[in-house]
XYZ file of C-alpha atoms in Angstrom:
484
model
C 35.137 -15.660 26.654
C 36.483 -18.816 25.200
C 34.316 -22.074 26.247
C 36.282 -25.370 26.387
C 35.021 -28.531 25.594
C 35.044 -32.084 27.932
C 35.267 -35.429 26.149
C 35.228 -33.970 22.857
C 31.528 -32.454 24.436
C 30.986 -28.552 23.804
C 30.260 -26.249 26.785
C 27.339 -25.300 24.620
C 26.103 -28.939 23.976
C 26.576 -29.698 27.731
C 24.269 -26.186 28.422
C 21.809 -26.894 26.306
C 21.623 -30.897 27.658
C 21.315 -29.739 30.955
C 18.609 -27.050 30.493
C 16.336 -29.618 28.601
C 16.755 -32.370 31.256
C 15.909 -29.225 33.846
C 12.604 -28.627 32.380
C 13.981 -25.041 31.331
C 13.635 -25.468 27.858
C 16.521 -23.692 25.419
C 17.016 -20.627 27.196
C 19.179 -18.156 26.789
C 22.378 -18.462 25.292
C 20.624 -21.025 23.063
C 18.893 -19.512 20.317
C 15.269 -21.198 19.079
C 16.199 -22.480 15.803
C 16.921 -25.941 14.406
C 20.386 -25.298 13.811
C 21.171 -24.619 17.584
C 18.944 -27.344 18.362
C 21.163 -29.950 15.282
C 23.872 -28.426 17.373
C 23.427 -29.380 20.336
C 22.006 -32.858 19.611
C 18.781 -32.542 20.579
C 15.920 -33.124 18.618
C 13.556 -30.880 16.788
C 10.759 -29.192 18.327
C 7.474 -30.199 16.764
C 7.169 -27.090 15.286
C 10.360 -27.702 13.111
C 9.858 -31.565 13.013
C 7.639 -33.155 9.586
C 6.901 -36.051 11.711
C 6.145 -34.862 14.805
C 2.394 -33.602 14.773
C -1.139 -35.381 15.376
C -4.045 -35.249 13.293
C -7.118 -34.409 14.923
C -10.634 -36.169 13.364
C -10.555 -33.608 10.721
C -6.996 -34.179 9.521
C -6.527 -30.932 11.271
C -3.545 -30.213 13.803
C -4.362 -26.708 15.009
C -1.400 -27.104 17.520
C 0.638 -24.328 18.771
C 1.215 -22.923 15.253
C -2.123 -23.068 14.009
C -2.406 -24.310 10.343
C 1.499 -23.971 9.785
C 2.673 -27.596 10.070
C 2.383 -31.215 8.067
C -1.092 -32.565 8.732
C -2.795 -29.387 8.411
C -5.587 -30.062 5.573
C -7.135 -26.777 3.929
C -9.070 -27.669 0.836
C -10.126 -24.089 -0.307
C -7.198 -22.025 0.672
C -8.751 -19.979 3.751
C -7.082 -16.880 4.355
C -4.827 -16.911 7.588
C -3.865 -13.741 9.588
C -0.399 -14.505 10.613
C 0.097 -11.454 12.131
C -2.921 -10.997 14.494
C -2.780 -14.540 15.738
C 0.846 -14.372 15.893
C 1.695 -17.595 14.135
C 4.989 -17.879 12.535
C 4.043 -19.162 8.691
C 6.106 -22.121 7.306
C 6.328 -23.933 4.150
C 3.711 -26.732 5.095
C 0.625 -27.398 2.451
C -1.841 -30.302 2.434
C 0.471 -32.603 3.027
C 3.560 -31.224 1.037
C 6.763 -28.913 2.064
C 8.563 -29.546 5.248
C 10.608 -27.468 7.984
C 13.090 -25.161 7.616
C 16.207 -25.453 9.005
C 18.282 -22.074 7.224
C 18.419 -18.605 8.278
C 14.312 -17.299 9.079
C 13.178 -13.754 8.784
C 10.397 -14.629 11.313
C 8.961 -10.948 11.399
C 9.055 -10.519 7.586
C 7.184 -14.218 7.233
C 4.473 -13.369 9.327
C 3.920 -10.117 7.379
C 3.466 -12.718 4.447
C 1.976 -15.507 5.258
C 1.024 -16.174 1.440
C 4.161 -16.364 0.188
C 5.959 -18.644 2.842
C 2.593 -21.039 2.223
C 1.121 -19.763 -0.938
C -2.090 -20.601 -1.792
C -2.848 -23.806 -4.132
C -4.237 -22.120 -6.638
C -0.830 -19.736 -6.815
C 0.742 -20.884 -10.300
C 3.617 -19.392 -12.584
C 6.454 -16.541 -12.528
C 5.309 -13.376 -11.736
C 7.207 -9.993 -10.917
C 7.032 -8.747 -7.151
C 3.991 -7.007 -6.713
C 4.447 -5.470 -2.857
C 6.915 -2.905 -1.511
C 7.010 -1.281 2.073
C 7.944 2.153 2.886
C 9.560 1.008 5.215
C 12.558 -0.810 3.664
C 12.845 2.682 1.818
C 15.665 5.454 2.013
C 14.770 8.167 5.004
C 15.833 11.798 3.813
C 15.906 13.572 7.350
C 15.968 17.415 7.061
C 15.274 20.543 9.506
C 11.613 19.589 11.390
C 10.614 16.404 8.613
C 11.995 13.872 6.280
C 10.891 12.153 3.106
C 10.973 8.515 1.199
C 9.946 7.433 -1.644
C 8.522 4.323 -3.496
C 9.660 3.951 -7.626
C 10.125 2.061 -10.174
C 14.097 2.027 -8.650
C 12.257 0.428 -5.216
C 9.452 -1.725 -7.071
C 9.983 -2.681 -10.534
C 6.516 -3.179 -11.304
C 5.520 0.307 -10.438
C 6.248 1.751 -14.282
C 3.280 4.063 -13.881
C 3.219 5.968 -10.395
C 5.912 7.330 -8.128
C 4.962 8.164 -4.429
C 6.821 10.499 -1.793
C 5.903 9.703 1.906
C 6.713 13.222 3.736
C 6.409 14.496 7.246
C 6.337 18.527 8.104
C 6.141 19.764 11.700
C 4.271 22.588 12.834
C 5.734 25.428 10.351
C 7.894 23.763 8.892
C 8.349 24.166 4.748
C 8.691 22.233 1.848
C 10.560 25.241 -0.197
C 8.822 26.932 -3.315
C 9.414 24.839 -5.920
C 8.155 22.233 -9.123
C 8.042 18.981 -11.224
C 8.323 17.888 -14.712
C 5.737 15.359 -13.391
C 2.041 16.402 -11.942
C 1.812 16.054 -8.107
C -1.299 14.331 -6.260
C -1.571 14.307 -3.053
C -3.396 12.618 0.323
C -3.125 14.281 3.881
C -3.121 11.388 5.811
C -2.573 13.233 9.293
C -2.698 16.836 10.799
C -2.953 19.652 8.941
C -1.140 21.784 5.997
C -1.107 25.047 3.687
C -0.193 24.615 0.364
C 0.465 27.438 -2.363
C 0.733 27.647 -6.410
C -0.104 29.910 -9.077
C -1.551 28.672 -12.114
C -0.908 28.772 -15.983
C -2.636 32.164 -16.160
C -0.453 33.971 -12.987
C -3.220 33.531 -10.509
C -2.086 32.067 -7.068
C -3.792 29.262 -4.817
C -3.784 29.229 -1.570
C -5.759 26.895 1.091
C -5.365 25.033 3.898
C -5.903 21.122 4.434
C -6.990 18.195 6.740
C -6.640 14.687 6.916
C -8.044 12.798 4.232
C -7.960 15.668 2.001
C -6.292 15.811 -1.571
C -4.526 18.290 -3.957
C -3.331 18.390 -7.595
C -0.671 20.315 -9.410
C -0.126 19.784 -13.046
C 3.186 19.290 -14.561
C 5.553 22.615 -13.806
C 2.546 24.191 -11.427
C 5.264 26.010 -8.832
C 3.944 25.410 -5.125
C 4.395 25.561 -1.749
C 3.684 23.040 1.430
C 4.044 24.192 5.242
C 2.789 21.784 8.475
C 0.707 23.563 10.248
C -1.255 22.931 13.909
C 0.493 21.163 16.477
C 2.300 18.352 15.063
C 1.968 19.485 11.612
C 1.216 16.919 9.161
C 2.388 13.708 7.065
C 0.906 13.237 3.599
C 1.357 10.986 0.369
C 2.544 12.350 -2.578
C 1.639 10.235 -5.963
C 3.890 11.433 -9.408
C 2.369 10.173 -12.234
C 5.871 8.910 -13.697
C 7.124 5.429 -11.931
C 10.628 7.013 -12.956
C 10.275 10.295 -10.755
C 12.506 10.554 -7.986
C 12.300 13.419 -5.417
C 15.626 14.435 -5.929
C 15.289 15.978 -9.303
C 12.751 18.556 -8.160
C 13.341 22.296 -9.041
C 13.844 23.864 -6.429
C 13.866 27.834 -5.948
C 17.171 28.218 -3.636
C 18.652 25.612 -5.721
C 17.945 27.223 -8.836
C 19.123 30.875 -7.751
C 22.438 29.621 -5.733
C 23.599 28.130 -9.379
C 22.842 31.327 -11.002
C 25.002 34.498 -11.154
C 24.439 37.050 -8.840
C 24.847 39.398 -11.724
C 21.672 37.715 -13.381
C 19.732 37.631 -10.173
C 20.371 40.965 -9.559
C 19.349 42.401 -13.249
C 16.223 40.031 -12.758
C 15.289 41.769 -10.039
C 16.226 45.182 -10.470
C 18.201 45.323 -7.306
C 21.591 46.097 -6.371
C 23.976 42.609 -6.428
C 24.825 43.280 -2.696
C 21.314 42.545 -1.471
C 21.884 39.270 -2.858
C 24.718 38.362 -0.615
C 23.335 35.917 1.605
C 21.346 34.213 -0.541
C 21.189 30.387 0.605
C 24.244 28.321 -0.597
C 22.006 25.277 -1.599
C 18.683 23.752 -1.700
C 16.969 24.432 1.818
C 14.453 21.479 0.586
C 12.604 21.388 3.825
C 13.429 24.058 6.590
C 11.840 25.162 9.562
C 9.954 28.257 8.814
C 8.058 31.236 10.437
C 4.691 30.671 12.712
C 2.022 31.254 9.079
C -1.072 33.796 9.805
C -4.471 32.765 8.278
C -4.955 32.731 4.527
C -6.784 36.318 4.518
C -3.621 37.775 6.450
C -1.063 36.502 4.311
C -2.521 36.308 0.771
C -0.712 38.671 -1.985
C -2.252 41.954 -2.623
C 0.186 43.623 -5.049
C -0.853 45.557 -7.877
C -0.988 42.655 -10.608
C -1.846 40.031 -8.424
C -4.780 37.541 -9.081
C -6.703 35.050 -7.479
C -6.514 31.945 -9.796
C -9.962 30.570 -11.577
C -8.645 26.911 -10.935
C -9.320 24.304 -7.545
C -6.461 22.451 -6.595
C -7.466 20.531 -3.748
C -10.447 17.960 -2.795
C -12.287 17.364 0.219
C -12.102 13.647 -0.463
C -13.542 12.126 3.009
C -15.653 14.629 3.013
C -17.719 13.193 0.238
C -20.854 10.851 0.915
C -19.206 7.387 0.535
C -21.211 4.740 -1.264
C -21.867 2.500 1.477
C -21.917 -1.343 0.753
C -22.287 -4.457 2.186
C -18.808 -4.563 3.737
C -16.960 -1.216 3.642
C -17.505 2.065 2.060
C -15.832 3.419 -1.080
C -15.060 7.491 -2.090
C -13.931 7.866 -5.553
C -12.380 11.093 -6.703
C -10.956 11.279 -10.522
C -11.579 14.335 -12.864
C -15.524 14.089 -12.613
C -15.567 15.556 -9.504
C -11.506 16.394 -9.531
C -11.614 18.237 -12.805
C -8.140 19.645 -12.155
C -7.138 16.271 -11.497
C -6.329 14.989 -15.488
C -3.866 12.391 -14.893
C -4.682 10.927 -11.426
C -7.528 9.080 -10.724
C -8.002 7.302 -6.886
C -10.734 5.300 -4.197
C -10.348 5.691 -1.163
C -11.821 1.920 0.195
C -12.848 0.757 3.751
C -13.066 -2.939 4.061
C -14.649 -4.336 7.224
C -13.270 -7.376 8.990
C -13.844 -10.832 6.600
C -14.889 -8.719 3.827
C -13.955 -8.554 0.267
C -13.121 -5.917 -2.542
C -15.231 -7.716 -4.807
C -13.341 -9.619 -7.364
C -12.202 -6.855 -10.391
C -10.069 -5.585 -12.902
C -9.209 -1.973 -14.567
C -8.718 -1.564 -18.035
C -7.085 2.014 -18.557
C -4.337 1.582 -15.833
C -1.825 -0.217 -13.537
C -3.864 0.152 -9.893
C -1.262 1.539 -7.499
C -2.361 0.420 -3.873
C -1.486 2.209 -0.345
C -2.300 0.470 2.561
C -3.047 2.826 5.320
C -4.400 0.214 8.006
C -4.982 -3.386 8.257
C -4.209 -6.390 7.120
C -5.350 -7.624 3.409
C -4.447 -10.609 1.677
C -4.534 -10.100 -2.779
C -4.093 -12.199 -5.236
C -3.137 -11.200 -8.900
C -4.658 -13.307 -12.228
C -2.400 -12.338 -14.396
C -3.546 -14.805 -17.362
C -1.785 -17.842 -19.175
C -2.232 -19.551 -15.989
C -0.397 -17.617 -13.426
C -1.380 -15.822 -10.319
C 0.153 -14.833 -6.971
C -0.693 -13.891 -3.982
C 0.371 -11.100 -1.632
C -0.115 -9.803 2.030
C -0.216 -6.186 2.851
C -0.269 -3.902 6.788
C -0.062 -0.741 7.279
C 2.440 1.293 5.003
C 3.307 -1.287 2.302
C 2.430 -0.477 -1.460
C 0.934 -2.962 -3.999
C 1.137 -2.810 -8.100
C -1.400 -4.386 -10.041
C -1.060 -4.112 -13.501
C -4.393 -3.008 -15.744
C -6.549 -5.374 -16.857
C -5.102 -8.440 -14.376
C -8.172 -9.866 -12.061
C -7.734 -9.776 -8.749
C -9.293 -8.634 -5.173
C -8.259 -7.608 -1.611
C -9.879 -9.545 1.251
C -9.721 -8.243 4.683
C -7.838 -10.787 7.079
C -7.629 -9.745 9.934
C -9.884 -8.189 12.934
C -9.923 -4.291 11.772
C -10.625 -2.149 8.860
C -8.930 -2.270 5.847
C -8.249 1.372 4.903
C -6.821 1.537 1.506
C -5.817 4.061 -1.874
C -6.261 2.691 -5.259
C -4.414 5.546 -7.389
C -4.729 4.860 -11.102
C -2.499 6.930 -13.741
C -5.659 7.907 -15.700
C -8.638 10.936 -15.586
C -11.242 8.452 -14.856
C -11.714 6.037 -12.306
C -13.087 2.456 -14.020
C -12.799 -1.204 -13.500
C -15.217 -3.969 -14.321
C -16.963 -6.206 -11.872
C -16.467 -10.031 -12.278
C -20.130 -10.369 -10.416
C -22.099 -7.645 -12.431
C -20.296 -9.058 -15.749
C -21.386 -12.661 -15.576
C -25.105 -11.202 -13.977
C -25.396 -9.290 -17.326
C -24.452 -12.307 -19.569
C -27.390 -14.761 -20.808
C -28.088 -17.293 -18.009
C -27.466 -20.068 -20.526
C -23.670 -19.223 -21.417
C -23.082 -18.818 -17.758
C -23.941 -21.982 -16.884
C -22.976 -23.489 -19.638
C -19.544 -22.366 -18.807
C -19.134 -22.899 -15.069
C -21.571 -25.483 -14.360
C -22.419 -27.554 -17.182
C -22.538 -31.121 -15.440
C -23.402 -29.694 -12.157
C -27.132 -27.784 -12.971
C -28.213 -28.172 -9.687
C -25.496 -25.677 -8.261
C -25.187 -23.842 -11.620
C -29.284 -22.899 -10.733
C -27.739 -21.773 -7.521
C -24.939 -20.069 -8.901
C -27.595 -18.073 -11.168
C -29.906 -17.282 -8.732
C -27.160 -15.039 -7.070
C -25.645 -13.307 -9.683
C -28.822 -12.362 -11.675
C -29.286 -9.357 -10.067
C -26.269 -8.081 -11.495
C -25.872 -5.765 -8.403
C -22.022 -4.575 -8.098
C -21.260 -4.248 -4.400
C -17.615 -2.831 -4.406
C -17.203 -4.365 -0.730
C -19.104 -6.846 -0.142
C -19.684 -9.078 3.016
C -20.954 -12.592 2.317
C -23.819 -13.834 5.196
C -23.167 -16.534 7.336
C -24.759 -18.885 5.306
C -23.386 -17.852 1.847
C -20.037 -18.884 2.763
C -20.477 -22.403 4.707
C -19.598 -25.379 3.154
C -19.506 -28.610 3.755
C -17.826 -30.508 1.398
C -15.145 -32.573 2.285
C -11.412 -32.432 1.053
C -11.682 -35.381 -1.283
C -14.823 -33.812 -2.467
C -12.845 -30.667 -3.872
């Protein structure tokens, strides 16, 4: 339909005129954006208007849209859960940036609050350090599908690969292996998986949530959903270049083969190789499995392998700290594990991963649940800050300082996965407790001794607390914006 226009007026201006004066607001067909609203002639919302908020005593406008407009004043860069208090970020800070009047991604802003109003203290180019699964490729087979998260998805990621998959009840990931080793985190239902080791002997077992396994580079195995509703698990490669797709797999490998070889191979006649599968089956629905005892190999030559590959990871006693819980598993406790080390960290609400940095490898990040804000030092004056939910991936690279605060109003449940045999990183709190008071101070507070006393008096204890959740009074300030 075609609308005309009266006295050079559009039908649409003439709408939208009418439903303001009406007390309707822009309703449907108008859309709320300040190009419809330019369009119409009307003027700007507050929300998109630079000069149309009040200040409150504190310089404050909390307003419909909380901190996100012109006379908001935040001198020390609070965190700011977009998502929980569903705000809609824009590019106001202390007094600088203005509206926007373009084309808005309002869902993908309020997943990322800190980069639509980055903090002050953000400085310099940095690479993009965040990816979520979902903005990657869905593979969708027989009972599953797959994606994955490279170094093709996020640059940064130069050290670790990951495979999201999902297997319904019985269904199979086919027999097959990797150039690259394979670790692994059940993070739902429940799952068989199957190898054989170096030395011939096979593996079998069956997993739960929260559980992990390990297969060394070429290790040939086996994964099947069981229960239910089957299971969903992470896959970590420890090659940022790995990609699913170049897997060897066994139908693969024998449809591209002669049947004349197969059949020598086997000592069979060629015919009972006729129906062989034409391709990769990949992931296929298979039969209803039996327990392990019932369906383990008993043939003449066949032995039980000497080797562990899986880890009962939430099983372990967590450290317990002031504000979360951290697991660690790496090849201390792991030993089959050589090249993948990993945490498993719960942050509670308004905690913090204590400020930190690794120095053998890139940390690779999976976000299970929550919300977490992170910023990355990454020396000669830069850093950036990220936000993270549920199913998004973060890279930082070793030896960059950084933390992961907990901003919204549940857990954080998170992976750090670390291309290394050891798990290690070096607390910024323990480091300057161990240093001589004098250099401290000297450093951080050398015309201020009466808060560089205070500084010391916390940090001497040199007590690393992974998680920790600052009291009540630890954190209140209050020191004015002209102050700081």
């Amino acid at each position: 339909m075609q609308l005309r226009s009266f006295n050079g007026v559009s039908a649409t201006q003439l709408l939208a005129s009418g439903l303001a004066m009406s007390g309707l607001g822009l309703a449907v067909p108008i859309e709320d954006s300040p190009r419809q609203y330019l369009a119409a002639g009307l003027e700007l919302p507050a929300k998109y208007s630079s000069r149309s908020s009040s200040s409150n005593s504190e310089g404050q406008a909390p307003g419909p849209n909380g901190p996100y407009n012109p006379d908001y004043r935040d001198p020390i860069d609070k965190s700011i859960d977009a998502v929980g208090k569903e705000l809609d970020p824009l590019p106001y800070r202390n007094g600088l940036g203005t509206s926007v009047l373009g084309p808005w991604n309002s869902a993908r802003s309020r997943q990322n609050p800190d980069l639509v109003r980055p903090p002050s203290t953000d400085h310099g180019d940095m690479p993009n350090l965040r990816w979520s699964f979902a903005d990657s490729h869905v593979r969708i087979e027989e009972g599953g599908w797959t994606r994955q998260t490279t170094v093709r998805e996020l640059g940064a990621s130069t050290e670790l690969a990951s495979v999201n998959m999902r297997l319904d009840n019985g269904v199979i990931r086919e027999l097959h292996w990797h150039k690259e080793a394979e670790w692994a985190y059940v993070l739902d239902g429940e799952v068989r998986v199957t190898a054989i080791d170096y030395e011939g002997g096979n593996f079998i077992d069956d997993l739960k949530k929260g559980d992990l396994w390990y297969f060394p580079s070429g290790v040939p195995h086996s994964l099947q959903g069981l229960g239910e509703n089957g299971t969903e698990f992470l896959l970590i490669f420890d090659d940022g270049s790995f990609s699913e797709e170049s897997t060897f797999i066994l139908s693969d490998w024998l449809a591209h083969t002669p049947k004349s070889v197969i059949a020598k191979n086997f000592n069979l006649a060629p015919e009972v190789f006729a129906h062989l599968p034409e391709k990769e089956k990949y992931i296929f629905q298979g039969s209803e499995p039996g327990s392990i005892d019932s369906e383990k190999p008993t043939g003449k030559y066949v032995k039980k392998s000497k080797y562990n590959f899986v880890h009962r990871m939430l099983d372990q006693e967590p450290k317990v700290t002031s504000g979360g819980e951290v697991r660690i598993a790496d090849s201390k406790n792991f030993p089959v594990s050589t090249t993948v080390a990993a945490a498993h960290v719960k942050i509670e609400p308004g905690a913090l991963r204590e400020m930190h940095w690794h120095p053998n490898a890139d940390e690779w990040s999976f976000f299970i649940g929550g919300r977490a804000r992170v910023t990355v030092f990454g020396a000669e004056g830069t850093a950036r800050t990220f936000d993270y939910v549920s199913g998004d991936v973060g890279i930082v690279p070793r030896n960059m300082g950084h933390f992961v605060e907990n901003i919204g109003d549940e857990p954080v449940e998170m992976l750090e996965v670390f291309r290394a045999d050891e798990f290690r990183d070096f607390s910024l709190f323990q480091w300057l407790g161990e240093t001589p008071k004098r250099l401290v101070v000297d450093h951080l507070f050398q015309n201020d001794p009466e808060n560089g006393e205070k500084f010391w008096n916390q940090v001497k204890s040199a007590e690393k607390d992974e998680v920790t959740l600052p009291s009540d009074e630890e954190v209140k300030s209050e020191v004015t914006a002209d102050e700081l």
